[in-house]
PDB file of C-alpha atoms in Angstrom:
ATOM      1  CA  UNK M   1      14.635  34.797   6.100  1.00 51.00           C
ATOM      2  CA  UNK M   2      12.505  33.277   8.888  1.00 54.00           C
ATOM      3  CA  UNK M   3      15.271  30.941  10.218  1.00 51.00           C
ATOM      4  CA  UNK M   4      18.096  33.209   9.724  1.00 56.00           C
ATOM      5  CA  UNK M   5      18.328  33.878  13.650  1.00 61.00           C
ATOM      6  CA  UNK M   6      18.240  30.244  14.689  1.00 57.00           C
ATOM      7  CA  UNK M   7      21.636  29.356  16.247  1.00 59.00           C
ATOM      8  CA  UNK M   8      23.637  26.449  14.854  1.00 57.00           C
ATOM      9  CA  UNK M   9      24.691  23.810  17.371  1.00 57.00           C
ATOM     10  CA  UNK M  10      28.256  24.234  18.611  1.00 57.00           C
ATOM     11  CA  UNK M  11      30.705  21.924  16.901  1.00 58.00           C
ATOM     12  CA  UNK M  12      31.432  20.223  20.405  1.00 57.00           C
ATOM     13  CA  UNK M  13      27.932  18.499  20.236  1.00 58.00           C
ATOM     14  CA  UNK M  14      28.090  15.192  19.108  1.00 59.00           C
ATOM     15  CA  UNK M  15      24.947  13.661  17.400  1.00 57.00           C
ATOM     16  CA  UNK M  16      24.262   9.972  17.562  1.00 59.00           C
ATOM     17  CA  UNK M  17      24.826   7.747  14.634  1.00 59.00           C
ATOM     18  CA  UNK M  18      21.798   7.478  12.422  1.00 55.00           C
ATOM     19  CA  UNK M  19      19.966   4.067  12.948  1.00 57.00           C
ATOM     20  CA  UNK M  20      18.733   3.794   9.377  1.00 54.00           C
ATOM     21  CA  UNK M  21      20.363   4.210   5.917  1.00 53.00           C
ATOM     22  CA  UNK M  22      18.644   5.807   2.963  1.00 54.00           C
ATOM     23  CA  UNK M  23      19.175   4.538  -0.557  1.00 56.00           C
ATOM     24  CA  UNK M  24      17.899   6.333  -3.477  1.00 55.00           C
ATOM     25  CA  UNK M  25      16.974   4.237  -6.498  1.00 51.00           C
ATOM     26  CA  UNK M  26      15.439   5.010  -9.880  1.00 52.00           C
ATOM     27  CA  UNK M  27      12.077   3.905 -10.389  1.00 50.00           C
ATOM     28  CA  UNK M  28      10.075   3.489 -13.670  1.00 48.00           C
ATOM     29  CA  UNK M  29       7.853   6.420 -14.464  1.00 44.00           C
ATOM     30  CA  UNK M  30       4.175   6.175 -13.500  1.00 42.00           C
ATOM     31  CA  UNK M  31       3.288   5.854 -17.169  1.00 40.00           C
ATOM     32  CA  UNK M  32       5.374   2.835 -17.618  1.00 38.00           C
ATOM     33  CA  UNK M  33       3.910   1.087 -14.551  1.00 39.00           C
ATOM     34  CA  UNK M  34       0.610   1.594 -15.781  1.00 40.00           C
ATOM     35  CA  UNK M  35       1.075   1.317 -19.470  1.00 38.00           C
ATOM     36  CA  UNK M  36      -0.856  -1.422 -21.295  1.00 40.00           C
ATOM     37  CA  UNK M  37       1.037  -4.653 -21.732  1.00 46.00           C
ATOM     38  CA  UNK M  38       2.080  -6.108 -25.076  1.00 57.00           C
ATOM     39  CA  UNK M  39       1.889  -9.464 -23.809  1.00 74.00           C
ATOM     40  CA  UNK M  40      -1.397 -11.035 -23.917  1.00 78.00           C
ATOM     41  CA  UNK M  41      -3.029 -12.731 -20.930  1.00 81.00           C
ATOM     42  CA  UNK M  42      -5.273 -15.730 -20.749  1.00 79.00           C
ATOM     43  CA  UNK M  43      -8.943 -14.754 -20.850  1.00 85.00           C
ATOM     44  CA  UNK M  44      -9.661 -17.007 -17.961  1.00 84.00           C
ATOM     45  CA  UNK M  45      -7.115 -18.687 -15.384  1.00 82.00           C
ATOM     46  CA  UNK M  46      -7.224 -22.321 -16.233  1.00 79.00           C
ATOM     47  CA  UNK M  47      -4.518 -25.196 -16.183  1.00 71.00           C
ATOM     48  CA  UNK M  48      -6.770 -27.035 -18.897  1.00 86.00           C
ATOM     49  CA  UNK M  49      -6.510 -25.783 -22.542  1.00 88.00           C
ATOM     50  CA  UNK M  50      -7.099 -28.001 -25.617  1.00 88.00           C
ATOM     51  CA  UNK M  51      -6.336 -26.725 -29.027  1.00 90.00           C
ATOM     52  CA  UNK M  52      -7.946 -28.176 -32.350  1.00 91.00           C
ATOM     53  CA  UNK M  53      -4.937 -28.356 -34.457  1.00 88.00           C
ATOM     54  CA  UNK M  54      -7.229 -28.042 -37.645  1.00 91.00           C
ATOM     55  CA  UNK M  55      -9.087 -24.950 -36.811  1.00 92.00           C
ATOM     56  CA  UNK M  56      -6.599 -23.534 -34.078  1.00 92.00           C
ATOM     57  CA  UNK M  57      -9.479 -22.925 -31.892  1.00 93.00           C
ATOM     58  CA  UNK M  58      -8.599 -23.260 -28.137  1.00 92.00           C
ATOM     59  CA  UNK M  59     -11.109 -24.749 -25.607  1.00 93.00           C
ATOM     60  CA  UNK M  60     -10.263 -23.189 -22.223  1.00 92.00           C
ATOM     61  CA  UNK M  61     -11.821 -24.825 -19.143  1.00 93.00           C
ATOM     62  CA  UNK M  62     -12.856 -23.159 -15.959  1.00 92.00           C
ATOM     63  CA  UNK M  63     -16.057 -23.006 -13.912  1.00 90.00           C
ATOM     64  CA  UNK M  64     -19.293 -21.898 -15.280  1.00 91.00           C
ATOM     65  CA  UNK M  65     -19.871 -18.130 -14.834  1.00 92.00           C
ATOM     66  CA  UNK M  66     -16.140 -17.273 -14.564  1.00 94.00           C
ATOM     67  CA  UNK M  67     -15.620 -13.735 -15.809  1.00 95.00           C
ATOM     68  CA  UNK M  68     -13.938 -13.706 -19.329  1.00 95.00           C
ATOM     69  CA  UNK M  69     -11.138 -10.928 -19.819  1.00 94.00           C
ATOM     70  CA  UNK M  70      -9.741  -9.243 -22.703  1.00 95.00           C
ATOM     71  CA  UNK M  71      -6.466 -10.778 -23.488  1.00 93.00           C
ATOM     72  CA  UNK M  72      -5.228  -7.403 -25.374  1.00 93.00           C
ATOM     73  CA  UNK M  73      -6.149  -3.768 -25.625  1.00 94.00           C
ATOM     74  CA  UNK M  74      -8.334  -3.346 -28.675  1.00 95.00           C
ATOM     75  CA  UNK M  75     -11.713  -2.408 -30.017  1.00 96.00           C
ATOM     76  CA  UNK M  76     -14.864  -4.645 -30.008  1.00 97.00           C
ATOM     77  CA  UNK M  77     -15.513  -5.704 -33.722  1.00 97.00           C
ATOM     78  CA  UNK M  78     -18.682  -7.886 -33.387  1.00 96.00           C
ATOM     79  CA  UNK M  79     -21.065  -9.113 -30.798  1.00 96.00           C
ATOM     80  CA  UNK M  80     -23.605 -11.749 -31.661  1.00 95.00           C
ATOM     81  CA  UNK M  81     -25.490 -14.657 -29.950  1.00 91.00           C
ATOM     82  CA  UNK M  82     -26.205 -18.143 -31.235  1.00 84.00           C
ATOM     83  CA  UNK M  83     -28.614 -20.613 -29.501  1.00 81.00           C
ATOM     84  CA  UNK M  84     -25.912 -23.254 -29.857  1.00 77.00           C
ATOM     85  CA  UNK M  85     -22.726 -21.397 -28.927  1.00 75.00           C
ATOM     86  CA  UNK M  86     -24.079 -18.795 -26.701  1.00 88.00           C
ATOM     87  CA  UNK M  87     -22.755 -15.150 -26.904  1.00 95.00           C
ATOM     88  CA  UNK M  88     -19.574 -14.413 -29.087  1.00 95.00           C
ATOM     89  CA  UNK M  89     -17.486 -11.271 -29.560  1.00 96.00           C
ATOM     90  CA  UNK M  90     -14.369 -10.248 -31.348  1.00 97.00           C
ATOM     91  CA  UNK M  91     -11.822  -7.849 -30.321  1.00 97.00           C
ATOM     92  CA  UNK M  92      -9.462  -6.222 -32.756  1.00 96.00           C
ATOM     93  CA  UNK M  93      -6.097  -4.947 -31.702  1.00 92.00           C
ATOM     94  CA  UNK M  94      -3.847  -2.414 -33.216  1.00 85.00           C
ATOM     95  CA  UNK M  95      -1.453  -5.156 -34.021  1.00 85.00           C
ATOM     96  CA  UNK M  96      -3.789  -6.609 -36.737  1.00 91.00           C
ATOM     97  CA  UNK M  97      -4.778  -9.275 -34.130  1.00 94.00           C
ATOM     98  CA  UNK M  98      -8.322 -10.539 -33.860  1.00 96.00           C
ATOM     99  CA  UNK M  99      -9.491 -12.680 -30.869  1.00 95.00           C
ATOM    100  CA  UNK M 100     -12.948 -14.084 -30.948  1.00 96.00           C
ATOM    101  CA  UNK M 101     -14.496 -15.517 -27.695  1.00 95.00           C
ATOM    102  CA  UNK M 102     -17.232 -17.900 -27.989  1.00 95.00           C
ATOM    103  CA  UNK M 103     -19.445 -19.296 -25.247  1.00 95.00           C
ATOM    104  CA  UNK M 104     -20.318 -16.360 -23.115  1.00 96.00           C
ATOM    105  CA  UNK M 105     -23.131 -14.823 -21.331  1.00 94.00           C
ATOM    106  CA  UNK M 106     -23.857 -11.547 -19.651  1.00 94.00           C
ATOM    107  CA  UNK M 107     -21.704  -9.665 -22.301  1.00 95.00           C
ATOM    108  CA  UNK M 108     -20.972  -6.330 -21.023  1.00 94.00           C
ATOM    109  CA  UNK M 109     -19.362  -4.618 -24.003  1.00 95.00           C
ATOM    110  CA  UNK M 110     -20.842  -3.507 -27.150  1.00 95.00           C
ATOM    111  CA  UNK M 111     -19.682  -3.222 -30.923  1.00 96.00           C
ATOM    112  CA  UNK M 112     -17.141  -0.226 -31.419  1.00 96.00           C
ATOM    113  CA  UNK M 113     -16.371   0.213 -27.665  1.00 96.00           C
ATOM    114  CA  UNK M 114     -12.671   0.267 -26.736  1.00 96.00           C
ATOM    115  CA  UNK M 115     -11.382  -2.205 -24.298  1.00 96.00           C
ATOM    116  CA  UNK M 116      -8.090  -2.524 -22.223  1.00 94.00           C
ATOM    117  CA  UNK M 117      -6.173  -5.524 -21.542  1.00 93.00           C
ATOM    118  CA  UNK M 118      -7.958  -7.417 -18.402  1.00 93.00           C
ATOM    119  CA  UNK M 119     -11.291  -5.836 -19.192  1.00 93.00           C
ATOM    120  CA  UNK M 120     -14.277  -7.953 -18.311  1.00 94.00           C
ATOM    121  CA  UNK M 121     -16.081  -8.904 -21.442  1.00 96.00           C
ATOM    122  CA  UNK M 122     -18.649 -11.124 -19.955  1.00 96.00           C
ATOM    123  CA  UNK M 123     -18.999 -14.546 -18.243  1.00 96.00           C
ATOM    124  CA  UNK M 124     -18.590 -18.224 -19.248  1.00 94.00           C
ATOM    125  CA  UNK M 125     -21.925 -19.588 -20.415  1.00 94.00           C
ATOM    126  CA  UNK M 126     -20.460 -23.377 -19.606  1.00 93.00           C
ATOM    127  CA  UNK M 127     -17.391 -24.647 -17.909  1.00 93.00           C
ATOM    128  CA  UNK M 128     -15.479 -23.798 -21.103  1.00 94.00           C
ATOM    129  CA  UNK M 129     -15.020 -20.934 -23.555  1.00 93.00           C
ATOM    130  CA  UNK M 130     -13.552 -21.290 -27.252  1.00 94.00           C
ATOM    131  CA  UNK M 131     -11.212 -18.685 -28.570  1.00 94.00           C
ATOM    132  CA  UNK M 132      -9.702 -18.164 -31.804  1.00 95.00           C
ATOM    133  CA  UNK M 133      -6.901 -15.842 -32.700  1.00 94.00           C
ATOM    134  CA  UNK M 134      -5.835 -14.257 -35.967  1.00 94.00           C
ATOM    135  CA  UNK M 135      -3.296 -12.030 -37.380  1.00 93.00           C
ATOM    136  CA  UNK M 136      -3.959 -10.427 -40.702  1.00 92.00           C
ATOM    137  CA  UNK M 137      -6.655 -13.188 -41.121  1.00 91.00           C
ATOM    138  CA  UNK M 138      -4.362 -16.147 -40.590  1.00 93.00           C
ATOM    139  CA  UNK M 139      -4.916 -18.543 -37.468  1.00 94.00           C
ATOM    140  CA  UNK M 140      -2.308 -18.129 -34.554  1.00 91.00           C
ATOM    141  CA  UNK M 141      -1.656 -21.181 -32.329  1.00 91.00           C
ATOM    142  CA  UNK M 142      -3.211 -20.256 -29.055  1.00 90.00           C
ATOM    143  CA  UNK M 143      -0.369 -22.123 -27.089  1.00 86.00           C
ATOM    144  CA  UNK M 144       2.164 -19.813 -28.594  1.00 87.00           C
ATOM    145  CA  UNK M 145       0.060 -16.726 -28.245  1.00 87.00           C
ATOM    146  CA  UNK M 146      -0.780 -17.160 -24.655  1.00 83.00           C
ATOM    147  CA  UNK M 147       2.800 -18.703 -23.797  1.00 80.00           C
ATOM    148  CA  UNK M 148       1.362 -21.924 -22.629  1.00 73.00           C
ATOM    149  CA  UNK M 149       3.587 -24.940 -22.758  1.00 62.00           C
ATOM    150  CA  UNK M 150       2.001 -28.022 -24.007  1.00 57.00           C
ATOM    151  CA  UNK M 151       2.246 -31.208 -21.606  1.00 52.00           C
ATOM    152  CA  UNK M 152       3.329 -33.885 -23.838  1.00 46.00           C
ATOM    153  CA  UNK M 153       4.039 -36.246 -21.070  1.00 39.00           C
TER     154      UNK M 153
END
């Protein structure tokens, strides 16, 4: 052993008390920290959201050109362009949820491409985008889906 000949200090030597404390804590694994979230995020940060109660389409306001993010992990199911609506795309998640985003420009994903939550899908063409969410083909209330509390005051 390379350190076998190192003499130990005599017991009469007193060492100063440590000036710090070490506390060991259990942290989540790296996989847990970077795992995808089951909680959807809003496609754009906004304080102004209007939902049409008949169609369950949300109109989310933010600045023109704002990046639009994927609310969940999934696969791009469709990408299309309409003169009046601008670009639109649908992302299908493993939970049988489809989110369709309307009013996009500069779309940077293509059909069949996997996306992770918070991936940039494109930019807002106007000062708002429209979002429709379905689960197994049935509309979901965007306020509930995104955890938005309605301001009824």
